[in-house]
Every structure is written in structure tokens, then in C-alpha cells.
mmCIF file with all atom_site columns, C-alpha atoms in Angstrom:
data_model
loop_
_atom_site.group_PDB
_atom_site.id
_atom_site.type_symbol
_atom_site.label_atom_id
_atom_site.label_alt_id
_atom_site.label_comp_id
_atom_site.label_asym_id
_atom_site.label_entity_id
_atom_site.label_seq_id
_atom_site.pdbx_PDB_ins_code
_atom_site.Cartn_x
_atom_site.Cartn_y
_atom_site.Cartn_z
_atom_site.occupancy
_atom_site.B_iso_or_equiv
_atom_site.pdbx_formal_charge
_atom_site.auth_seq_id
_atom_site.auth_comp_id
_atom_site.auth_asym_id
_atom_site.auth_atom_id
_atom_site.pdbx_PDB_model_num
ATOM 1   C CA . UNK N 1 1   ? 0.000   0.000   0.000  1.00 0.00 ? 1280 UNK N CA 1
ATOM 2   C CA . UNK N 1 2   ? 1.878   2.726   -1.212 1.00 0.00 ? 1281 UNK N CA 1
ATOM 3   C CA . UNK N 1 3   ? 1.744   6.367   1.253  1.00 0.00 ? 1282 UNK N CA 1
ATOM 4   C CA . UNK N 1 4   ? -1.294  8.114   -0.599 1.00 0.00 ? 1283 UNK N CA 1
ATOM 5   C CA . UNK N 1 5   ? -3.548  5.292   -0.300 1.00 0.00 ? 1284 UNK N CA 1
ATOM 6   C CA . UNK N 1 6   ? -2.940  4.972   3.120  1.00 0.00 ? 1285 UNK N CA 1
ATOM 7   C CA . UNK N 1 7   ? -3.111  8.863   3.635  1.00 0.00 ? 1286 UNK N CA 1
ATOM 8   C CA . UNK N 1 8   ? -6.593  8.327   1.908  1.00 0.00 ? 1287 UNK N CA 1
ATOM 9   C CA . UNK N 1 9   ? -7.450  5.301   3.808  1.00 0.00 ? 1288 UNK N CA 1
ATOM 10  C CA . UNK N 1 10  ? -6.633  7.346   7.452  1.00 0.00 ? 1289 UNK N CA 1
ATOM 11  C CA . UNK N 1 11  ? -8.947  10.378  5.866  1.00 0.00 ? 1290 UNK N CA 1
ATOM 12  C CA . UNK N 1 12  ? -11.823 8.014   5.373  1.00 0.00 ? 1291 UNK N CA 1
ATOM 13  C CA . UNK N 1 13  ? -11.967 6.105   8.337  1.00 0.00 ? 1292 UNK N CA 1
ATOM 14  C CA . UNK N 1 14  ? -11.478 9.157   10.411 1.00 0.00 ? 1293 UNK N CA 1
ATOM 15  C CA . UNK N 1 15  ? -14.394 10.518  8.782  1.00 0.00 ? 1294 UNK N CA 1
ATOM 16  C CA . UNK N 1 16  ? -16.730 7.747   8.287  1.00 0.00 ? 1295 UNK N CA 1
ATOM 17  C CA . UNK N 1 17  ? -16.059 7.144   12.759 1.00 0.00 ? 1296 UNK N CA 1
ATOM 18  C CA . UNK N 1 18  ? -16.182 11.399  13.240 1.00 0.00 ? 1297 UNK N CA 1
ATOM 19  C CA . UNK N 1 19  ? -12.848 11.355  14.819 1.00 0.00 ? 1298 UNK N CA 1
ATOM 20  C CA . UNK N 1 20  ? -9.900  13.464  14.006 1.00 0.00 ? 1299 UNK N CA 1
ATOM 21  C CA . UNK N 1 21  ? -7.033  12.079  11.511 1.00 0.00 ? 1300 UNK N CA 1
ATOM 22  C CA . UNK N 1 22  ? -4.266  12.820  14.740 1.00 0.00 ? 1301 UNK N CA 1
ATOM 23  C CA . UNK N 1 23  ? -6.556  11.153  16.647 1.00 0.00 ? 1302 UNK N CA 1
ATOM 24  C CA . UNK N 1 24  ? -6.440  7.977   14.486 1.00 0.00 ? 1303 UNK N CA 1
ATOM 25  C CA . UNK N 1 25  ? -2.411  8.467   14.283 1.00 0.00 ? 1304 UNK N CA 1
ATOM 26  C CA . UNK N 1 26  ? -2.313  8.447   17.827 1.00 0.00 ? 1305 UNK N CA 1
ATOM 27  C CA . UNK N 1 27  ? -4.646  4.758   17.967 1.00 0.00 ? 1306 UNK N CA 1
ATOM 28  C CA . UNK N 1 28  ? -2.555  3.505   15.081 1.00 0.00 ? 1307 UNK N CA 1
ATOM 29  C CA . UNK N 1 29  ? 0.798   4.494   16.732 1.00 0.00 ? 1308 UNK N CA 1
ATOM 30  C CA . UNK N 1 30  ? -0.428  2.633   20.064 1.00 0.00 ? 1309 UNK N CA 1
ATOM 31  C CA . UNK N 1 31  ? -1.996  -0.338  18.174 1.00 0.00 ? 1310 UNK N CA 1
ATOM 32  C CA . UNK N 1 32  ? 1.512   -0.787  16.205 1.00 0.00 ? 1311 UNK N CA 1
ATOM 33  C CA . UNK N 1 33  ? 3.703   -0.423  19.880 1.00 0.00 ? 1312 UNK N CA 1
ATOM 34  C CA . UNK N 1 34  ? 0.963   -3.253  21.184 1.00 0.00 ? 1313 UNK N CA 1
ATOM 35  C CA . UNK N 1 35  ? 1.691   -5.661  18.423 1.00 0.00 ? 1314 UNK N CA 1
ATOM 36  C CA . UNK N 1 36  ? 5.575   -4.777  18.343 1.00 0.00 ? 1315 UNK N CA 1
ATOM 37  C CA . UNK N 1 37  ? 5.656   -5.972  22.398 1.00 0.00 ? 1316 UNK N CA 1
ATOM 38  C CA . UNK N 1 38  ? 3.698   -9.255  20.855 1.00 0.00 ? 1317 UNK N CA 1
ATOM 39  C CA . UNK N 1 39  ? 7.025   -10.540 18.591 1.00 0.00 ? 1318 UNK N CA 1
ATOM 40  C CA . UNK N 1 40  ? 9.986   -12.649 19.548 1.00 0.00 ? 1319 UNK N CA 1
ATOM 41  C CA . UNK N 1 41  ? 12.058  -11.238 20.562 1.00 0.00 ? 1320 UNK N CA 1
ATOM 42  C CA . UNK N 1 42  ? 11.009  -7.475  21.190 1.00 0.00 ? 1321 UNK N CA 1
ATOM 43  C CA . UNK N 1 43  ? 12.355  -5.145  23.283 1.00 0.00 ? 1322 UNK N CA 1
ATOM 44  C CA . UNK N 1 44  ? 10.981  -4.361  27.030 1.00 0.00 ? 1323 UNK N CA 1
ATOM 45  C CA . UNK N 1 45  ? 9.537   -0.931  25.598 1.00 0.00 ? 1324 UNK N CA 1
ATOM 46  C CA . UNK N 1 46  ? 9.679   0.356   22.607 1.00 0.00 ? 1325 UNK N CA 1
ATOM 47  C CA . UNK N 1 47  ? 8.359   4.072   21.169 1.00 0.00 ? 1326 UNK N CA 1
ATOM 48  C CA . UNK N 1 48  ? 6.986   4.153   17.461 1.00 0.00 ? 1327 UNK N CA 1
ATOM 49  C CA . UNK N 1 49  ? 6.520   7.327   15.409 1.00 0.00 ? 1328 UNK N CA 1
ATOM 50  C CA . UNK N 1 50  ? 4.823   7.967   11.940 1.00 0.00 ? 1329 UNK N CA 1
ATOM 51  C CA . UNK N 1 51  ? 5.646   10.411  9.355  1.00 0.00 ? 1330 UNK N CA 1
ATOM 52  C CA . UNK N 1 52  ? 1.905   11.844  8.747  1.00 0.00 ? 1331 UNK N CA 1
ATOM 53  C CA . UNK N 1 53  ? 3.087   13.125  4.952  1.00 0.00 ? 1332 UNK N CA 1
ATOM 54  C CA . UNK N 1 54  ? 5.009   9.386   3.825  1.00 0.00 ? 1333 UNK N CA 1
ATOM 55  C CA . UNK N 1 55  ? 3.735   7.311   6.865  1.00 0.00 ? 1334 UNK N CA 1
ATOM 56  C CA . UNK N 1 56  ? 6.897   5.446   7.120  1.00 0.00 ? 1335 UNK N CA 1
ATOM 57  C CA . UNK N 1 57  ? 7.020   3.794   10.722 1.00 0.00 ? 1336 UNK N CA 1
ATOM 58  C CA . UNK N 1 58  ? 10.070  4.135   12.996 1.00 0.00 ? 1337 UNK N CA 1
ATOM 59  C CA . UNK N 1 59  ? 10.528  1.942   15.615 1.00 0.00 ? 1338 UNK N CA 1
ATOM 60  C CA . UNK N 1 60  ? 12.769  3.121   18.236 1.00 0.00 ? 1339 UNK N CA 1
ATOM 61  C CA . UNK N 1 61  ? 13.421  0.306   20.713 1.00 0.00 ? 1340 UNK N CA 1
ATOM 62  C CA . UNK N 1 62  ? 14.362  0.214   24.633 1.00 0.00 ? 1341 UNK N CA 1
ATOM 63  C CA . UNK N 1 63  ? 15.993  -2.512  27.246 1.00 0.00 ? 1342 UNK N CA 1
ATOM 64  C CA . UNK N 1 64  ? 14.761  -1.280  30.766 1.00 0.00 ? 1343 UNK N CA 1
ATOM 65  C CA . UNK N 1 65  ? 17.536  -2.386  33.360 1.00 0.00 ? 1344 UNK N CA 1
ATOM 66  C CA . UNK N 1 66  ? 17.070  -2.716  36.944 1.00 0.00 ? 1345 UNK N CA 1
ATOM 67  C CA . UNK N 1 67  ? 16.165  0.530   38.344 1.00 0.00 ? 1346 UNK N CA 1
ATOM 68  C CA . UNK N 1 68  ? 13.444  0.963   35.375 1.00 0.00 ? 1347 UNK N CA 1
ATOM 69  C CA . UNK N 1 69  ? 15.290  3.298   33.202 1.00 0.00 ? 1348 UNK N CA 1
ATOM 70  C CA . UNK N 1 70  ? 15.193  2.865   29.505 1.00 0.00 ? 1349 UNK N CA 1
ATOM 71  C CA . UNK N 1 71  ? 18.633  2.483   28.271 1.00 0.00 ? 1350 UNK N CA 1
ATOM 72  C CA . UNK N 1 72  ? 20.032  0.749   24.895 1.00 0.00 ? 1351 UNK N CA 1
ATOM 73  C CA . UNK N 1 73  ? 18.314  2.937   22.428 1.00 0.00 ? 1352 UNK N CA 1
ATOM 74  C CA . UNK N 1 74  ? 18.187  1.274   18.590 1.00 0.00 ? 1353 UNK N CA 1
ATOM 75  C CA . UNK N 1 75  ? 16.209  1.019   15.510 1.00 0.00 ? 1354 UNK N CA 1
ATOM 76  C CA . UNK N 1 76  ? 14.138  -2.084  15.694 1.00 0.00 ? 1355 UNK N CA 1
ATOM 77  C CA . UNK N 1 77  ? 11.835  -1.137  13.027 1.00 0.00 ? 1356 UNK N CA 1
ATOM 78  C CA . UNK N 1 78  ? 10.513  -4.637  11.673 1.00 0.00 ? 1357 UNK N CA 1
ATOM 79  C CA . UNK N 1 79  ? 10.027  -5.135  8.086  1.00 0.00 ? 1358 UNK N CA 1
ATOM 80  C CA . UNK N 1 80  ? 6.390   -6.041  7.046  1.00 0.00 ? 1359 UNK N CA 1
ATOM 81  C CA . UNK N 1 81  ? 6.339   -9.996  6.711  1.00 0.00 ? 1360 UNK N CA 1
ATOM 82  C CA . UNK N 1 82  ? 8.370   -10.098 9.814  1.00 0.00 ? 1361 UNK N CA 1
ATOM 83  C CA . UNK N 1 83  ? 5.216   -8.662  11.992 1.00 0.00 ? 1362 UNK N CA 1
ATOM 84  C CA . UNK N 1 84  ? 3.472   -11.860 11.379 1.00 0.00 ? 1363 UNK N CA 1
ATOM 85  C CA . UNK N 1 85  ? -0.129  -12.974 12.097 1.00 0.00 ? 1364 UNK N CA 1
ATOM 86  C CA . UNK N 1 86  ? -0.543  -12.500 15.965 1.00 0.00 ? 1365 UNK N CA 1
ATOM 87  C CA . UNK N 1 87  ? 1.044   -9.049  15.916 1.00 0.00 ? 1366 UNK N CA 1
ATOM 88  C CA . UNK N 1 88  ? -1.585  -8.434  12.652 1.00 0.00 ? 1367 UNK N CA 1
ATOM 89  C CA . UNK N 1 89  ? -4.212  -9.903  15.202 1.00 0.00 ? 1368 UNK N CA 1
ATOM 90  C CA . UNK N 1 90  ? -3.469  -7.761  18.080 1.00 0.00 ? 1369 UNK N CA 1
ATOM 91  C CA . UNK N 1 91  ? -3.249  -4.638  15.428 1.00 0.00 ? 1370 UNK N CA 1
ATOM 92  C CA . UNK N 1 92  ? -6.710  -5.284  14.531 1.00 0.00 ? 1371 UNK N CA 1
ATOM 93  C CA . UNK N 1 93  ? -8.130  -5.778  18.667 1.00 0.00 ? 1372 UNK N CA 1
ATOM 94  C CA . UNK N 1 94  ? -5.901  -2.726  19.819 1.00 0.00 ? 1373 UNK N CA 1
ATOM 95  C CA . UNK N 1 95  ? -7.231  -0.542  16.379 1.00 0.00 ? 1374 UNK N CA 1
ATOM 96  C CA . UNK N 1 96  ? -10.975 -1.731  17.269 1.00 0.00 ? 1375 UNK N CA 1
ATOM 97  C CA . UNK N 1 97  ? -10.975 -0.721  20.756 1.00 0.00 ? 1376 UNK N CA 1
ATOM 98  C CA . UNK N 1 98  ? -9.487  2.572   20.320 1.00 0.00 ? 1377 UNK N CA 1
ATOM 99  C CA . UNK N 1 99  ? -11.511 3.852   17.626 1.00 0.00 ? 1378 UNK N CA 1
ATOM 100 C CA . UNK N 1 100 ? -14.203 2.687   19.959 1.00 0.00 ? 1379 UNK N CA 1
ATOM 101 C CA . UNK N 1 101 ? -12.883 4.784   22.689 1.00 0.00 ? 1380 UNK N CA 1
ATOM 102 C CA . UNK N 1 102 ? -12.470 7.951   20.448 1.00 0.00 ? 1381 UNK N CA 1
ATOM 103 C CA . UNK N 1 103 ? -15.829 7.771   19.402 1.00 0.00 ? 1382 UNK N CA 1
ATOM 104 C CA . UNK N 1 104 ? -17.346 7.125   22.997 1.00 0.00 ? 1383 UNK N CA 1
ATOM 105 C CA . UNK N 1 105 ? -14.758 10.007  24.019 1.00 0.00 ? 1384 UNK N CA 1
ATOM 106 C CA . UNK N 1 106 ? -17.071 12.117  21.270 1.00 0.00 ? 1385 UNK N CA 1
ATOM 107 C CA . UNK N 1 107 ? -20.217 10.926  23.021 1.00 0.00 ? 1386 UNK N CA 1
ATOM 108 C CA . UNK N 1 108 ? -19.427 11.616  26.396 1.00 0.00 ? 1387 UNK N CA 1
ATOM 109 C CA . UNK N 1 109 ? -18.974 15.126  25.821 1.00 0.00 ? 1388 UNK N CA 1
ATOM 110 C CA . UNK N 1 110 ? -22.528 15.491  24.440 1.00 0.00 ? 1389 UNK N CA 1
ATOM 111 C CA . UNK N 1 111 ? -23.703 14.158  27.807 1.00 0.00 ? 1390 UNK N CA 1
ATOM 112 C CA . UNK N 1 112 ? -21.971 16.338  29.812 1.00 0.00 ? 1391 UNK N CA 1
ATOM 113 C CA . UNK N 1 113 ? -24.612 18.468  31.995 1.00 0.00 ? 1392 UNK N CA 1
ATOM 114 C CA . UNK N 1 114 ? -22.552 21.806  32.012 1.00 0.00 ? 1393 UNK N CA 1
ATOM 115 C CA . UNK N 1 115 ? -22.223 21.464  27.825 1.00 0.00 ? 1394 UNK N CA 1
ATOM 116 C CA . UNK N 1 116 ? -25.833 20.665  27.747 1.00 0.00 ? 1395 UNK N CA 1
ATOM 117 C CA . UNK N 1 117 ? -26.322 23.559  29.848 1.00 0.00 ? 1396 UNK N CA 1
ATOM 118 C CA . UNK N 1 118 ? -24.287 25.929  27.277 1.00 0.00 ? 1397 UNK N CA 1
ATOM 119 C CA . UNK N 1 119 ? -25.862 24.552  24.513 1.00 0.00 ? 1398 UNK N CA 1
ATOM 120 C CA . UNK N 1 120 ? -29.637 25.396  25.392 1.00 0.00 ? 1399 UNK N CA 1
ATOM 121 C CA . UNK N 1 121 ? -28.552 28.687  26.841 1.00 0.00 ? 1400 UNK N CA 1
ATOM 122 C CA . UNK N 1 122 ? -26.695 29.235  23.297 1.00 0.00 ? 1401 UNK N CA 1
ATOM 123 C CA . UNK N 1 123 ? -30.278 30.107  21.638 1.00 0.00 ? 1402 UNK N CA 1
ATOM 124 C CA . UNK N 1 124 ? -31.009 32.744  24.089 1.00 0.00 ? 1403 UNK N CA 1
ATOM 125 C CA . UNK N 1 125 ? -30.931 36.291  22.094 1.00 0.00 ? 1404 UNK N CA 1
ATOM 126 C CA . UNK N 1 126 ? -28.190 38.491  23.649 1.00 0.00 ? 1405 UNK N CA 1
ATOM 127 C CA . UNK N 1 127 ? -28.991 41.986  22.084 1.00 0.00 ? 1406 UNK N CA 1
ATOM 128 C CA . UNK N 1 128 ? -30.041 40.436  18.939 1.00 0.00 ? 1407 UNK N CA 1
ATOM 129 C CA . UNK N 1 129 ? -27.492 38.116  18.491 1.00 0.00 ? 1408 UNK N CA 1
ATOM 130 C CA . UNK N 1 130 ? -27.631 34.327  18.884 1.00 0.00 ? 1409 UNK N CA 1
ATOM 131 C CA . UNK N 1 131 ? -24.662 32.311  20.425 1.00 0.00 ? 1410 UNK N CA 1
ATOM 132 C CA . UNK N 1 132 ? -24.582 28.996  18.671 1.00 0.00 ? 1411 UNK N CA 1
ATOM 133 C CA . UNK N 1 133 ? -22.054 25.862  20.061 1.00 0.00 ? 1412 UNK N CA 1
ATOM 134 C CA . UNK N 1 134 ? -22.046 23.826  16.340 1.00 0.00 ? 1413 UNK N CA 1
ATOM 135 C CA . UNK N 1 135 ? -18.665 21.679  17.914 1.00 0.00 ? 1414 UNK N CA 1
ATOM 136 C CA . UNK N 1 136 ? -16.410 21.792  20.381 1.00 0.00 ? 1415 UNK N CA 1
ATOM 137 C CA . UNK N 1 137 ? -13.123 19.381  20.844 1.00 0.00 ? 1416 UNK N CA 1
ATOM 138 C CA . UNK N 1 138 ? -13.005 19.587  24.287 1.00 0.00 ? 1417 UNK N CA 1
ATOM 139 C CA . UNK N 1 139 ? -15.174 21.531  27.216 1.00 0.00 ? 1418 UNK N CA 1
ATOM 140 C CA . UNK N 1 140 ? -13.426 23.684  29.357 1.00 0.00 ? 1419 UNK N CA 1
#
């Protein structure tokens, strides 16, 4: 899959779930780490990063030693057939569940007493203007 059909195919599910396309960057990130810790082999902790304009994958791996510090820093970026089916497995059940969280995330915010509050008293005329909430990322 080359970088603009996967650009297109982050654009459409992040539209077709009503989440943001960082949003889904930040679930595939986490559901790529999960599968990573699922391999042979694999480092103790690892940190992965995307390029959002060629989304090329690095994988930056970690050993932890004994007081919990992350030392041994390397490039453990797997190539594609080496992921292998359980790591595409847990990709899938890590991807689900986040994009269900983002879009509950979405939900809860429309349930929220204080923006409910806001959002009725947003059609109350104020000198002859209205005050309209149409969306709001997060309520302060």
C-alpha cells in the first residue's frame, strides 16, 4: 500500500467514525507499539513514530535495566512480513478498541450536563445576536 492510499485510507476512516485524523495516528501508533511488544524477541519498551506526509514507521526500541530506566536505544523497526499474524491480530483488537474509545470520548462530551447547559442557553438572544455551540473538541 503505497503512502497516498494509506493517507486516503486514514482520511476516510477518520471521517466515516467522526474522529480526528491525529486522533487515528495516535490509535494507530499505540496499536503498532501493542503488536511490536507481541514478537519474539522485542524489546521491554519500545516508542513508534509515523511520518503523517510518507507514513513510514520508525521503531525506536528500549531494554529497561534494573532501576526501570530505559537504556540501549536502537532502531528495531521490523520489516512487514516479519510482523506476522498475531502481531496483525493484536493490530486489529488494539485498532478496534481505540476507535471505539475515540468515538465514545465524542459521546461523552454530548452528555456532559454543564455542555448541555451551554448549549440550550446558546439560543437565548443576547442583544439580537444568537450564540450557537455547532462543535467543540473539548469543554473547558
Amino acid at each position: 500500500m503505497s503512502s497516498l492510499d494509506m493517507s486516503e485510507a486514514v482520511k476516510m476512516l477518520a471521517n466515516e467514525k467522526n474522529i480526528s485524523v491525529d486522533t487515528l495516528l495516535h490509535v494507530l501508533v499505540d496499536a503498532l507499539a501493542t503488536a511490536y511488544k507481541r514478537r519474539p524477541g522485542a524489546a521491554a519498551e519500545v516508542v513508534v513514530e509515523v511520518n503523517p506526509d510518507t507514513f513510514e514507521f520508525t521503531f525506536l526500541a528500549f531494554d529497561v535495566d534494573e532501576d526501570g530506566n530505559w537504556v540501549n536505544e536502537r532502531d528495531d523497526t521490523p520489516r512487514k512480513e516479519e510482523m506476522g499474524r498475531i502481531a496483525a491480530q493484536t493490530f486489529r483488537q488494539v485498532m478496534s478498541q481505540r476507535i471505539r474509545e475515540a468515538e465514545r470520548d465524542r459521546w461523552q462530551l454530548g452528555l456532559d450536563p454543564r455542555f448541555l447547559l451551554l448549549a440550550l442557553a446558546s439560543g437565548v438572544p443576547f442583544n439580537g445576536m444568537f450564540l450557537y455551540v455547532l462543535a467543540a473538541p473539548a469543554f473547558l
